[in-house]
Coordinates of C-alpha atoms and ligand atoms in Angstrom, one line a residue:
X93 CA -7.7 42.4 59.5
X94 CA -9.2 42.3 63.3
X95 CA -8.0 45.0 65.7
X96 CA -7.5 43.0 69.2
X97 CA -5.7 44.5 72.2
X98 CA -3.0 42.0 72.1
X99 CA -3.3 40.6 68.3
X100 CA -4.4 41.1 64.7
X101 CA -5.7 37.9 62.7
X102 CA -5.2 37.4 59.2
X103 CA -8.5 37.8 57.4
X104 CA -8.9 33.7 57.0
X105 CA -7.4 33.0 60.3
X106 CA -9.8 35.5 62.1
X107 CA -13.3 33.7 60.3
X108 CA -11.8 30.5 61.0
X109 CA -11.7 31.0 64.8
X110 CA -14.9 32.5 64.6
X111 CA -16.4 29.8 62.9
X112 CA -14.6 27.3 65.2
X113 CA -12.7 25.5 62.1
X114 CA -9.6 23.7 62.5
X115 CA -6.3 26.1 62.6
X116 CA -2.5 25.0 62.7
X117 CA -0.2 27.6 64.5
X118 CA 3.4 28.0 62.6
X119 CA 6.1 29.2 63.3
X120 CA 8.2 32.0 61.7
X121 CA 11.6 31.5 63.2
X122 CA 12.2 28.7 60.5
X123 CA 11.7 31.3 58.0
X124 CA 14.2 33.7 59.3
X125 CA 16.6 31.9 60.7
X126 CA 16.3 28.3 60.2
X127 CA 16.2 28.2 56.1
X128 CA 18.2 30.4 53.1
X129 CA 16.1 33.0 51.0
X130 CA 14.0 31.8 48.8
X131 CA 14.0 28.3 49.9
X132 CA 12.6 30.1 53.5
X133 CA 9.4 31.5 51.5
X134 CA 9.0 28.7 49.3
X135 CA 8.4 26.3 52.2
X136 CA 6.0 28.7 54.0
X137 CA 3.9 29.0 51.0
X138 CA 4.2 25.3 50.4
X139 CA 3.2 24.7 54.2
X140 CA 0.3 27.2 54.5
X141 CA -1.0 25.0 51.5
X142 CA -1.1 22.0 52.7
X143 CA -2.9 23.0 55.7
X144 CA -5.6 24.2 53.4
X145 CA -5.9 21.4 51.5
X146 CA -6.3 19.5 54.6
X147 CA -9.4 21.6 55.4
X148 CA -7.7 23.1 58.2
X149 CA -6.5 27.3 58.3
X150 CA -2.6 28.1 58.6
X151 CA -1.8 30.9 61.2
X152 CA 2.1 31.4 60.3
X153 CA 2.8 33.6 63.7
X154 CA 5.2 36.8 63.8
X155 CA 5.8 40.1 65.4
X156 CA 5.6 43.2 62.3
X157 CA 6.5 46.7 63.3
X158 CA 5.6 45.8 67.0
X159 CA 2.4 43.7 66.3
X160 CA 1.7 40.4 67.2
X161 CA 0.4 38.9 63.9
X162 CA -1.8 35.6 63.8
X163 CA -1.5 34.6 60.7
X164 CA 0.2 36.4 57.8
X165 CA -1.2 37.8 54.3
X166 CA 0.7 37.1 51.3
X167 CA 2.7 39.9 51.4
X168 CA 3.5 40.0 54.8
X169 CA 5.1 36.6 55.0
X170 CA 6.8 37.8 51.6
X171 CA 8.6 40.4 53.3
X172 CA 9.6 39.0 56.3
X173 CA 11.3 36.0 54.3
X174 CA 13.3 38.5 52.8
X175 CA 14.5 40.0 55.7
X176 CA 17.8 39.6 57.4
X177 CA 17.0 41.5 60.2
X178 CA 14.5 40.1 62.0
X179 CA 14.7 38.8 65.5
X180 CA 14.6 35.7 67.1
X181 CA 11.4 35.6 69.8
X182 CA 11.1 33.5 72.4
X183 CA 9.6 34.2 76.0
X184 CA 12.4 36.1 77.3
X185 CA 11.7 39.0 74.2
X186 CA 8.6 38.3 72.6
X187 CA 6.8 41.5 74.6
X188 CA 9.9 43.4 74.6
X189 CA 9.1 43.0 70.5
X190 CA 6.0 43.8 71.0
X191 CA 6.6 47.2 73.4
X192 CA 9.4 48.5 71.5
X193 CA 7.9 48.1 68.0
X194 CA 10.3 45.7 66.4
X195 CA 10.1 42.9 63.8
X196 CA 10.7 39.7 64.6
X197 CA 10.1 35.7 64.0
X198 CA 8.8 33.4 66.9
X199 CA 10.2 30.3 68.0
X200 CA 8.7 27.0 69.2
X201 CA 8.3 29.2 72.6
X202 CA 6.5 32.3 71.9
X203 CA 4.5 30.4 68.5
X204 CA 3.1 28.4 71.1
X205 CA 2.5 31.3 73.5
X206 CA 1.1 33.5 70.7
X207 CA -0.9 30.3 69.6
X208 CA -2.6 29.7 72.8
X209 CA -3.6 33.6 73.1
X210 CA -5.5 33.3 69.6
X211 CA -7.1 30.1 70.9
X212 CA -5.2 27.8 68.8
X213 CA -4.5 24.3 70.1
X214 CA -2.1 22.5 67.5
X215 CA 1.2 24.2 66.0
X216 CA 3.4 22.4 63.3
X217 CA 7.3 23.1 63.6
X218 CA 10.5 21.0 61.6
X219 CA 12.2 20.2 65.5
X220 CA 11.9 21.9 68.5
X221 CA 15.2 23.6 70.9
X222 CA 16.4 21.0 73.4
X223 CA 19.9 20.3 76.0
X224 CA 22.7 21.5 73.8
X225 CA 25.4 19.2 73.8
X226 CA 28.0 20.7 76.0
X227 CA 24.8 21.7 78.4
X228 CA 26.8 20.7 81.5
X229 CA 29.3 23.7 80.9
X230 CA 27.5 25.8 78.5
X231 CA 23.9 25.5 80.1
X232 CA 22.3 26.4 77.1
X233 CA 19.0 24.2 77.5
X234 CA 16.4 25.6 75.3
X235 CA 13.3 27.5 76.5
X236 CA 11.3 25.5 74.3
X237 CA 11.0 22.6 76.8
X238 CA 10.2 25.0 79.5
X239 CA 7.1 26.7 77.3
X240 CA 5.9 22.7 76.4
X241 CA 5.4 21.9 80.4
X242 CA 3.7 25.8 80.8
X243 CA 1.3 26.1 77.8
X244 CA -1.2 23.8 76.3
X245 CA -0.3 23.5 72.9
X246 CA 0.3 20.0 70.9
X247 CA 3.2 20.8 69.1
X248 CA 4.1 18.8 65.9
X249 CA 7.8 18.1 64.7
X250 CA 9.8 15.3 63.8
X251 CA 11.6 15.1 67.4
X252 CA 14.9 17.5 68.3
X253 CA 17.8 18.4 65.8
X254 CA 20.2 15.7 66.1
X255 CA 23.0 18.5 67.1
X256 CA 21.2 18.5 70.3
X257 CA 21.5 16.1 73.2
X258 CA 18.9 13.7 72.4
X259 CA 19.2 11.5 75.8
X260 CA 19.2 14.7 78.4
X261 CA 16.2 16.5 75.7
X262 CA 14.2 13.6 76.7
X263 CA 15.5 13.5 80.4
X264 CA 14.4 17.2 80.8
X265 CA 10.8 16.6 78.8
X266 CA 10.2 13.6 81.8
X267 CA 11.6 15.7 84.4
X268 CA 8.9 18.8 83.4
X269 CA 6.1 15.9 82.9
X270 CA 6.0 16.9 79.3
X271 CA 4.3 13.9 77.0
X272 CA 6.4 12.6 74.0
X273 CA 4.4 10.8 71.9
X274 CA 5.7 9.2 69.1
X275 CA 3.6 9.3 65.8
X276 CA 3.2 5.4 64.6
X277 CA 6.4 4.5 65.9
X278 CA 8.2 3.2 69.2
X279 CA 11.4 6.0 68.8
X280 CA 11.8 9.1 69.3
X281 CA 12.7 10.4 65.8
X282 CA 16.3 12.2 64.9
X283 CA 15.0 15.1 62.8
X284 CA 17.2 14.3 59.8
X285 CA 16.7 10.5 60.2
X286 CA 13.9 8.6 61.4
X287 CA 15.2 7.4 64.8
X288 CA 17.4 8.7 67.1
X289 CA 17.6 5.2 68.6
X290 CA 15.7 6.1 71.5
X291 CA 12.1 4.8 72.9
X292 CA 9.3 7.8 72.4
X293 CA 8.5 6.9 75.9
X294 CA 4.6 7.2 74.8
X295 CA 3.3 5.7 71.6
X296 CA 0.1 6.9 69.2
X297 CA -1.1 6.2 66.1
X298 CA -3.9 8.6 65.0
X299 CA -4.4 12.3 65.0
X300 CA -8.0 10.8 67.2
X301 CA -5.8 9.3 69.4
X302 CA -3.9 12.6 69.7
X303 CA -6.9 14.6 70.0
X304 CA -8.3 12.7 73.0
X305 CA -5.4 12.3 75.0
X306 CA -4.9 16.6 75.1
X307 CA -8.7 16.5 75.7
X308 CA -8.3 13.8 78.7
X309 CA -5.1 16.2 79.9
X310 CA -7.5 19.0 80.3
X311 CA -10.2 17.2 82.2
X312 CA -7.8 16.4 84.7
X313 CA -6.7 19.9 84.6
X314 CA -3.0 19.2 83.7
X315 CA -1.6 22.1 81.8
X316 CA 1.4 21.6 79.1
X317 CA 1.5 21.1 75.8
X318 CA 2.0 17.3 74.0
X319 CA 5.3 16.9 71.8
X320 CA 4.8 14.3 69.1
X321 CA 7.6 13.1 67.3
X322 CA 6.3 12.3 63.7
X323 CA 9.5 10.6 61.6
X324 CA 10.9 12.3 58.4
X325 CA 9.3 10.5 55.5
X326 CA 11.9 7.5 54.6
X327 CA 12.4 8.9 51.1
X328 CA 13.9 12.4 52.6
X329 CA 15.7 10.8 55.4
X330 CA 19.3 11.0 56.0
X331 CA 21.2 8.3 57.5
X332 CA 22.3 8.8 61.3
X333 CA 26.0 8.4 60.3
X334 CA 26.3 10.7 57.3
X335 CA 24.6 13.4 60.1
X336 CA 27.0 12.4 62.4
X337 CA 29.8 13.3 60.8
X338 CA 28.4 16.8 59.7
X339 CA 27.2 17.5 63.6
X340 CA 30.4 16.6 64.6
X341 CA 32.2 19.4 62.4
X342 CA 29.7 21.9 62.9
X343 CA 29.9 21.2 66.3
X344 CA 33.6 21.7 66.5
X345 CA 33.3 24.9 64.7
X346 CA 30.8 26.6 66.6
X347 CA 33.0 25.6 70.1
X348 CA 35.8 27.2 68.4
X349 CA 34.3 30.6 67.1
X350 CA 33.0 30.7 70.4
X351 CA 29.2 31.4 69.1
X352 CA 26.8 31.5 72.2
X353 CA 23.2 31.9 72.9
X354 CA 20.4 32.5 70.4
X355 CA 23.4 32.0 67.3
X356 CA 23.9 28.8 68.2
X357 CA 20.9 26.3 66.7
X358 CA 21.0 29.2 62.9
X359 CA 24.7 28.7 63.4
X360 CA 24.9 24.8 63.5
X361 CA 22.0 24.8 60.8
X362 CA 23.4 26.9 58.3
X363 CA 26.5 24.6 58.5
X364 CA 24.6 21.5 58.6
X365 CA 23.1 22.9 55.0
X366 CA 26.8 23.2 53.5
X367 CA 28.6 20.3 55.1
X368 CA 25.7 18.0 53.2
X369 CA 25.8 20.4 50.0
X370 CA 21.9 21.6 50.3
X371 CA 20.4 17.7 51.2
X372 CA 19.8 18.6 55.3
X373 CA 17.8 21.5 53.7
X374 CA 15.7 19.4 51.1
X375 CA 15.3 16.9 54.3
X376 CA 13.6 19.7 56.7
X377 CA 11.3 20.9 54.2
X378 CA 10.4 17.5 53.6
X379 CA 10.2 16.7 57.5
X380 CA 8.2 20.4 58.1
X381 CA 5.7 20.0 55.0
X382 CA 4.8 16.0 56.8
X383 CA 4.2 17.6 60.2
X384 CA 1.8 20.3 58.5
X385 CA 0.0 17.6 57.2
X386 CA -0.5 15.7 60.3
X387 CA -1.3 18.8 62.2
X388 CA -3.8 19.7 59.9
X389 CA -5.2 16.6 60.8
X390 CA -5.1 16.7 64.4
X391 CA -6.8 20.0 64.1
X392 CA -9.5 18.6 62.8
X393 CA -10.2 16.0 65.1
X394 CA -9.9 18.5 67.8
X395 CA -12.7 20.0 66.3
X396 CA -15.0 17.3 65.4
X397 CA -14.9 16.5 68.9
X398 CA -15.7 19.8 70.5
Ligands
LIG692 N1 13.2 23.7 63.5 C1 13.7 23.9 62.3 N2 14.4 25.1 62.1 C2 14.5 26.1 63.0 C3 13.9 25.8 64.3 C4 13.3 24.6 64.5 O1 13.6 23.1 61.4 O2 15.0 27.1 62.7 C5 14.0 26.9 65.4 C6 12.7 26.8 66.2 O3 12.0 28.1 66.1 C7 13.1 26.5 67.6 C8 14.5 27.2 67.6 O4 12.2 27.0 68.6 O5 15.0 26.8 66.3 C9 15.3 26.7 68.8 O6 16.3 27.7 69.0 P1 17.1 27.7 70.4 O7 17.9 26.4 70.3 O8 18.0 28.9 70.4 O9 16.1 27.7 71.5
LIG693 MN1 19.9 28.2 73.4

């Protein structure tokens, strides 16, 4: 392991920067709060190897006893799936982490500002935060969209959680002149399905084409990160009316508990997961493993072409 001021790599991670080889940025927040033990490690393992076998390195990002780790040994991503008391970064807390000498697991936010730290240019996530719906009382808009207009990072998922509010996600993404690309498709995709019925209000359909249009974005000196919206795999999707039903409960649920803040998106998850008896779960891994893959590949191109 490297000693940096701000970081340690993972030994692979470190000789792949070096070397200027592809590496994919993942997040950890999945792990800890966005999947049940040992489905959680199972899908990081499973994710880290597909990277790999795409020729690309996998830097799963978290914050252990106060360090910022860039990529995780075996172990280390073995213990922190196992851990229930891990927090949820973002940019509001990832240095307090950091300062006080917690433990924690980084969202779409603070992956991407970790990732851009280290160097790393493409990140792989299941769906990033968005407008809650209920925004226009609650106000709970995600500081993911913020961090995609701030940092240039192309970030990799198969669109927002469809217990978001897909319209005013995509409002707010125009509005902070983020680019939503979708991935060889004209929608912008549903997480658990394959369309949100929406138009992706930009359209690509190569990880070349990907690769060029960051490239052009820096040229022009434009910062901000790319979203692309890569569908679920049709075998793993789930139909927009058997979600709709399940969001609407969970939903309902979390409105009358009263849950607020950071518990809101593990909240509406971990019901999603038992309203559909385990199928939403078996339908992220699926969605998270496809967006490895096609990061893995972007990566690449980014670095054939530097
Ligand atoms: N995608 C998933 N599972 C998750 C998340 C995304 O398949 O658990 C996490 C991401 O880390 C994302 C976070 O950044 O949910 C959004 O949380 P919030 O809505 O509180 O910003
Ligand atoms: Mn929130």
């Amino acid at each position: 392991m490297q000693n940096h001021a701000l970081f340690h790599t993972s030994q692979s991670v470190g000789a792949a920067l070096s070397a200027g080889r592809p590496v994919v940025a993942l997040e950890s927040t999945i792990i800890t709060h966005g999947m049940p033990f040992p489905e959680n490690l199972e899908t990081a393992r499973d994710v880290e190897a597909i990277v790999r076998a795409e020729g690309a390195e996998p830097a799963t990002i978290a914050v252990l006893d106060g360090q910022l780790h860039i990529g995780l040994e075996a172990g280390e991503l073995d213990q922190l799936a196992r851990r229930d008391d891990a927090m949820k970064l973002s940019r509001a807390d990832l240095a307090f982490a950091l300062a006080t000498g917690r433990t924690g697991s980084t969202t779409v936010a603070a992956t991407m500002i970790a990732a851009a730290l280290a160097g790393i240019g493409v990140f792989a996530t299941g769906g990033i935060g968005g407008v809650h719906q209920g925004a226009a009382d609650s106000f709970d808009i995600s500081a993911d969209l913020e961090e995609l207009s701030r940092t240039a990072v192309i970030v990799v998922s198969a669109g927002a959680k469809a217990i978001l509010d897909l319209p005013k996600t995509l409002e707010v993404l125009e509005t902070k002149g983020v680019p939503v690309v979708g991935y060889g498709c004209d929608v912008f995709p549903a997480f658990w399905s394959r369309s949100s019925g929406l138009r992706a209000p930009l359209r690509l359909d190569t990880p070349e084409a990907i690769a060029s249009f960051q490239t052009m974005r820096a040229r022009l000196g434009i910062g901000g990160g790319i979203l692309i919206g890569n569908p679920v795999p049709e075998a793993d999707e789930i139909q927009t009316e058997v979600i709709e039903a399940y969001v609407a409960t969970a939903l309902g649920e979390a409105r009358a508990t009263g849950i607020s803040g950071k518990a809101v998106t593990p909240f509406l998850l971990g019901r999603m997961f038992e309203l559909s008896q385990g199928q939403s779960l078996k339908t992220n891994i699926a969605l998270v493993q496809s967006n490895a893959r096609l990061a893995a590949r972007i990566a690449t191109a980014m670095a054939a072409a530097s």
